[in-house]
Amino acid sequence: MVRKQIVAGNWKMNMDFDEGRDLAFSIIRKLGPLHSQVIFCPPFIHLNYLSVLTKGIANLSLGAQNCHQQNNGAYTGEVAASMLKSVGCEYVILGHSERREYFAEGDEILAQKVDVAIANDLIPIFCVGEKLEIREAGTHENTVEKQLKGGLFHLEKDLFSKVVVAYEPVWAIGTGKTASPQQVQEMHYFIRKAIANKYGKKIADMTSILYGGSVKPNNAKELFENSDVDGGLIGGAALKASDFIDIINSFPKD
Ligand code: PGA
């Protein structure tokens, strides 16, 4: 079963319009033909322009970093999934630990966001991951399983098959402290097993599970080599064209 290999760049709240355009240009200029799916996830203001810039480039897509849980209405300052779709987005990151932590997004809201994203034909990149104290207490698998159950496992099988999962241990995000390839493989195996228990092996084998947390050009290869790691969600290193390209080129050659 061939799973999609994905490298998604999460620009977070970085890059004004000119900087974002220049970054995207320099990446695109240096990209060879893409064998994996590459996704730019910039702040909202870039999406419309980048959808024009990336149009027609095979395997290069756009994703947003969030959407609101309602379809439309009086929610000042928010952006709806249908609006993202209308500017050419195909993906949306949901449940990122920064959203969970700083914007108090819990299971219930995230489950609604997943539903509204899928209803608008967006693919959720659903993030799970434990904080340092949970890892140290040894209960990280329980935490991740709870996040999967709370935000994703309400989906019917045919809808779940559209989802991408990203494992991002909070202690590794933006800290320069990457989880070891073994820790990553163990958790990805656990996540795939949890998906298999809920939806069956076939769906589990088809689900792309990305790792995120201080992925850099010098560690991407050893992370991506693991059998249950299908790519990465890249923060800091997605802001430098040469680093992001090196990471894209880190997949084992087939
Ligand atoms: P990082 O961020 O690569 O800067 O650790 C990853 C993420 O938060 O998606």
CSV table of C-alpha atoms and ligand atoms in Angstrom, one decimal:
chain,number,residue,atom,x,y,z
A,1,MET,CA,0.0,0.0,0.0
A,2,VAL,CA,1.6,3.3,-1.1
A,3,ARG,CA,0.9,6.2,1.3
A,4,LYS,CA,1.3,9.8,0.2
A,5,GLN,CA,4.7,11.2,1.4
A,6,ILE,CA,4.2,14.8,2.4
A,7,VAL,CA,6.3,17.8,3.4
A,8,ALA,CA,4.2,20.6,4.7
A,9,GLY,CA,5.7,24.0,5.7
A,10,ASN,CA,4.0,25.7,8.5
A,11,TRP,CA,5.0,29.3,8.3
A,12,LYS,CA,3.1,30.2,11.5
A,13,MET,CA,2.8,34.0,12.0
A,14,ASN,CA,5.8,34.9,10.0
A,15,MET,CA,6.4,36.6,6.6
A,16,ASP,CA,4.8,39.8,5.4
A,17,PHE,CA,3.4,39.8,1.9
A,18,ASP,CA,6.7,40.6,0.1
A,19,GLU,CA,8.7,38.2,2.3
A,20,GLY,CA,6.3,35.4,1.7
A,21,ARG,CA,6.2,36.0,-2.1
A,22,ASP,CA,10.0,36.0,-2.2
A,23,LEU,CA,10.3,32.8,-0.1
A,24,ALA,CA,7.8,31.0,-2.3
A,25,PHE,CA,9.5,32.2,-5.4
A,26,SER,CA,12.9,31.0,-4.2
A,27,ILE,CA,11.6,27.6,-3.3
A,28,ILE,CA,9.7,27.1,-6.5
A,29,ARG,CA,12.7,28.2,-8.6
A,30,LYS,CA,14.9,25.6,-7.1
A,31,LEU,CA,12.4,22.7,-6.9
A,32,GLY,CA,12.9,19.8,-9.2
A,33,PRO,CA,10.0,17.5,-10.2
A,34,LEU,CA,8.2,16.6,-7.0
A,35,HIS,CA,7.8,13.0,-6.0
A,36,SER,CA,6.3,13.8,-2.6
A,37,GLN,CA,3.4,16.1,-1.9
A,38,VAL,CA,4.7,19.6,-0.8
A,39,ILE,CA,2.3,22.0,0.9
A,40,PHE,CA,2.8,25.6,1.8
A,41,CYS,CA,0.9,26.6,4.9
A,42,PRO,CA,1.3,30.4,5.1
A,43,PRO,CA,-0.7,33.0,7.0
A,44,PHE,CA,-4.1,33.7,5.4
A,45,ILE,CA,-2.9,36.9,3.6
A,46,HIS,CA,-0.7,34.9,1.3
A,47,LEU,CA,-3.1,32.2,0.1
A,48,ASN,CA,-4.7,34.0,-2.8
A,49,TYR,CA,-1.4,35.1,-4.3
A,50,LEU,CA,0.3,31.8,-3.8
A,51,SER,CA,-2.6,29.9,-5.3
A,52,VAL,CA,-1.9,31.8,-8.5
A,53,LEU,CA,1.8,31.3,-8.2
A,54,THR,CA,1.6,27.5,-7.6
A,55,LYS,CA,-1.1,26.8,-10.1
A,56,GLY,CA,-0.2,23.9,-12.4
A,57,ILE,CA,2.8,22.8,-10.5
A,58,ALA,CA,2.3,19.1,-9.9
A,59,ASN,CA,2.3,18.0,-6.2
A,60,LEU,CA,2.6,21.5,-4.8
A,61,SER,CA,-0.5,22.5,-2.8
A,62,LEU,CA,-1.6,25.1,-0.4
A,63,GLY,CA,-2.9,24.7,3.2
A,64,ALA,CA,-4.2,27.1,5.8
A,65,GLN,CA,-3.1,27.0,9.5
A,66,ASN,CA,-6.6,27.1,10.9
A,67,CYS,CA,-10.3,27.6,10.1
A,68,HIS,CA,-13.4,28.5,12.1
A,69,GLN,CA,-15.8,25.7,13.2
A,70,GLN,CA,-18.9,27.4,11.7
A,71,ASN,CA,-19.6,27.7,8.0
A,72,ASN,CA,-20.1,31.5,8.0
A,73,GLY,CA,-21.7,34.2,10.1
A,74,ALA,CA,-21.0,36.9,12.7
A,75,TYR,CA,-17.6,35.7,13.9
A,76,THR,CA,-15.5,38.8,13.6
A,77,GLY,CA,-11.9,38.1,12.8
A,78,GLU,CA,-12.4,34.5,11.8
A,79,VAL,CA,-12.0,32.7,8.4
A,80,ALA,CA,-14.3,29.9,7.2
A,81,ALA,CA,-13.3,26.7,5.5
A,82,SER,CA,-15.4,27.6,2.4
A,83,MET,CA,-13.3,30.8,2.1
A,84,LEU,CA,-10.1,28.8,2.2
A,85,LYS,CA,-11.4,26.5,-0.5
A,86,SER,CA,-12.4,29.5,-2.6
A,87,VAL,CA,-8.7,30.7,-2.8
A,88,GLY,CA,-7.4,27.3,-3.8
A,89,CYS,CA,-6.5,25.7,-0.4
A,90,GLU,CA,-6.6,21.9,-0.3
A,91,TYR,CA,-5.4,21.4,3.2
A,92,VAL,CA,-5.9,22.9,6.7
A,93,ILE,CA,-3.8,22.3,9.8
A,94,LEU,CA,-6.1,21.7,12.8
A,95,GLY,CA,-5.3,21.0,16.4
A,96,HIS,CA,-1.8,22.4,16.3
A,97,SER,CA,-0.4,22.6,19.9
A,98,GLU,CA,-0.1,26.4,19.6
A,99,ARG,CA,-3.9,26.6,18.9
A,100,ARG,CA,-4.6,24.1,21.7
A,101,GLU,CA,-2.5,26.1,24.1
A,102,TYR,CA,-2.9,29.8,23.2
A,103,PHE,CA,-6.4,29.7,21.8
A,104,ALA,CA,-7.9,27.1,24.2
A,105,GLU,CA,-9.0,24.8,21.3
A,106,GLY,CA,-10.1,21.5,22.9
A,107,ASP,CA,-11.5,18.2,21.5
A,108,GLU,CA,-15.0,19.5,20.9
A,109,ILE,CA,-14.1,22.5,18.9
A,110,LEU,CA,-11.5,20.6,17.0
A,111,ALA,CA,-14.0,17.8,16.1
A,112,GLN,CA,-16.3,20.5,14.7
A,113,LYS,CA,-13.4,22.1,12.7
A,114,VAL,CA,-12.5,18.7,11.3
A,115,ASP,CA,-16.2,18.2,10.2
A,116,VAL,CA,-16.5,21.7,8.6
A,117,ALA,CA,-13.1,21.3,6.8
A,118,ILE,CA,-14.1,17.9,5.3
A,119,ALA,CA,-17.5,19.2,4.4
A,120,ASN,CA,-15.8,21.9,2.4
A,121,ASP,CA,-13.4,19.5,0.7
A,122,LEU,CA,-10.3,20.4,2.6
A,123,ILE,CA,-8.0,17.8,4.0
A,124,PRO,CA,-7.3,18.2,7.7
A,125,ILE,CA,-3.7,17.8,8.8
A,126,PHE,CA,-4.7,16.9,12.4
A,127,CYS,CA,-2.0,17.5,15.0
A,128,VAL,CA,-1.5,15.4,18.2
A,129,GLY,CA,1.3,15.4,20.7
A,130,GLU,CA,2.2,15.4,24.3
A,131,LYS,CA,3.9,18.0,26.5
A,132,LEU,CA,7.2,17.3,28.2
A,133,GLU,CA,5.7,16.4,31.6
A,134,ILE,CA,3.5,13.8,30.0
A,135,ARG,CA,6.5,12.3,28.1
A,136,GLU,CA,8.4,12.2,31.4
A,137,ALA,CA,5.5,10.5,33.2
A,138,GLY,CA,5.4,7.9,30.4
A,139,THR,CA,1.7,8.5,29.6
A,140,HIS,CA,2.3,10.0,26.1
A,141,GLU,CA,0.5,7.2,24.3
A,142,ASN,CA,-2.6,7.7,26.4
A,143,THR,CA,-2.5,11.4,25.7
A,144,VAL,CA,-2.2,11.0,22.0
A,145,GLU,CA,-4.9,8.3,21.9
A,146,LYS,CA,-7.2,10.7,23.7
A,147,GLN,CA,-6.5,13.5,21.2
A,148,LEU,CA,-7.3,11.1,18.3
A,149,LYS,CA,-10.5,10.0,19.9
A,150,GLY,CA,-11.6,13.5,20.8
A,151,GLY,CA,-10.9,15.2,17.5
A,152,LEU,CA,-11.0,12.6,14.8
A,153,PHE,CA,-12.5,9.2,15.7
A,154,HIS,CA,-16.1,10.5,15.5
A,155,LEU,CA,-15.6,10.4,11.7
A,156,GLU,CA,-17.2,7.7,9.6
A,157,LYS,CA,-14.7,5.4,7.8
A,158,ASP,CA,-15.0,7.0,4.4
A,159,LEU,CA,-14.4,10.5,5.8
A,160,PHE,CA,-11.5,9.5,8.0
A,161,SER,CA,-9.7,8.2,5.0
A,162,LYS,CA,-9.3,11.8,3.9
A,163,VAL,CA,-7.4,12.8,7.0
A,164,VAL,CA,-3.6,13.3,7.5
A,165,VAL,CA,-2.3,13.0,11.0
A,166,ALA,CA,0.8,14.9,12.3
A,167,TYR,CA,2.5,13.8,15.5
A,168,GLU,CA,4.2,16.8,17.1
A,169,PRO,CA,5.5,16.3,20.6
A,170,VAL,CA,5.1,19.8,22.2
A,171,TRP,CA,8.6,19.6,23.8
A,172,ALA,CA,10.2,19.3,20.3
A,173,ILE,CA,8.4,22.2,18.6
A,174,GLY,CA,10.6,25.2,18.0
A,175,THR,CA,13.0,24.0,20.7
A,176,GLY,CA,15.7,22.5,18.5
A,177,LYS,CA,15.1,19.3,20.5
A,178,THR,CA,14.0,16.7,18.0
A,179,ALA,CA,12.4,13.4,19.2
A,180,SER,CA,14.7,10.5,18.4
A,181,PRO,CA,13.9,8.5,15.3
A,182,GLN,CA,13.1,5.6,17.6
A,183,GLN,CA,10.7,7.7,19.7
A,184,VAL,CA,9.0,8.9,16.5
A,185,GLN,CA,8.7,5.5,15.0
A,186,GLU,CA,7.3,4.1,18.2
A,187,MET,CA,4.6,6.8,18.4
A,188,HIS,CA,3.7,6.6,14.7
A,189,TYR,CA,3.4,2.8,15.0
A,190,PHE,CA,1.1,3.4,18.0
A,191,ILE,CA,-1.0,5.9,16.1
A,192,ARG,CA,-1.3,3.6,13.1
A,193,LYS,CA,-2.4,0.8,15.4
A,194,ALA,CA,-5.0,3.0,17.0
A,195,ILE,CA,-6.4,3.9,13.6
A,196,ALA,CA,-6.4,0.2,12.6
A,197,ASN,CA,-8.3,-0.7,15.8
A,198,LYS,CA,-10.9,1.9,15.0
A,199,TYR,CA,-11.1,1.8,11.1
A,200,GLY,CA,-9.3,-1.4,10.1
A,201,LYS,CA,-5.9,-2.1,8.8
A,202,LYS,CA,-6.6,-1.1,5.2
A,203,ILE,CA,-7.4,2.5,6.2
A,204,ALA,CA,-4.6,2.6,8.7
A,205,ASP,CA,-2.1,1.6,6.0
A,206,MET,CA,-3.4,4.3,3.8
A,207,THR,CA,-3.2,7.1,6.3
A,208,SER,CA,-0.2,9.5,6.0
A,209,ILE,CA,1.3,10.2,9.5
A,210,LEU,CA,3.8,13.2,9.5
A,211,TYR,CA,6.3,14.1,12.2
A,212,GLY,CA,6.8,17.7,13.3
A,213,GLY,CA,9.1,19.2,15.9
A,214,SER,CA,12.5,20.7,15.0
A,215,VAL,CA,12.8,18.8,11.7
A,216,LYS,CA,16.0,20.2,10.0
A,217,PRO,CA,18.0,19.3,6.9
A,218,ASN,CA,20.4,17.3,9.1
A,219,ASN,CA,17.8,15.1,10.8
A,220,ALA,CA,15.1,14.8,8.2
A,221,LYS,CA,16.5,11.7,6.4
A,222,GLU,CA,16.8,9.6,9.6
A,223,LEU,CA,13.3,10.5,10.6
A,224,PHE,CA,11.7,9.9,7.2
A,225,GLU,CA,13.5,6.5,6.9
A,226,ASN,CA,11.2,5.0,9.5
A,227,SER,CA,8.5,2.8,8.1
A,228,ASP,CA,5.6,4.6,9.8
A,229,VAL,CA,6.8,8.1,9.1
A,230,ASP,CA,5.3,9.5,5.9
A,231,GLY,CA,6.8,13.0,6.0
A,232,GLY,CA,7.0,16.1,8.1
A,233,LEU,CA,5.3,19.2,9.3
A,234,ILE,CA,8.1,21.8,9.2
A,235,GLY,CA,8.1,25.1,11.2
A,236,GLY,CA,11.3,27.0,11.5
A,237,ALA,CA,13.1,25.3,8.6
A,238,ALA,CA,10.2,26.0,6.2
A,239,LEU,CA,11.2,29.7,6.4
A,240,LYS,CA,14.5,29.2,4.6
A,241,ALA,CA,14.3,28.1,1.0
A,242,SER,CA,17.4,26.0,1.0
A,243,ASP,CA,16.5,24.2,4.2
A,244,PHE,CA,13.0,23.4,3.1
A,245,ILE,CA,14.3,22.1,-0.2
A,246,ASP,CA,16.9,19.9,1.5
A,247,ILE,CA,14.1,18.5,3.7
A,248,ILE,CA,11.9,17.8,0.7
A,249,ASN,CA,14.9,15.9,-0.9
A,250,SER,CA,15.4,13.8,2.3
A,251,PHE,CA,13.0,11.1,1.4
A,252,PRO,CA,14.6,7.7,0.8
A,253,LYS,CA,14.9,7.2,-2.9
A,254,ASP,CA,12.7,4.4,-4.3
B,1,PGA,P1,9.3,23.5,14.3
B,1,PGA,O1,7.7,23.6,14.2
B,1,PGA,O2,9.8,22.8,13.0
B,1,PGA,O3,9.8,25.0,14.3
B,1,PGA,O4,9.7,22.8,15.5
B,1,PGA,C1,6.9,22.5,13.8
B,1,PGA,C2,5.5,22.9,13.9
B,1,PGA,O5,5.1,23.5,14.9
B,1,PGA,O6,4.6,22.5,13.1
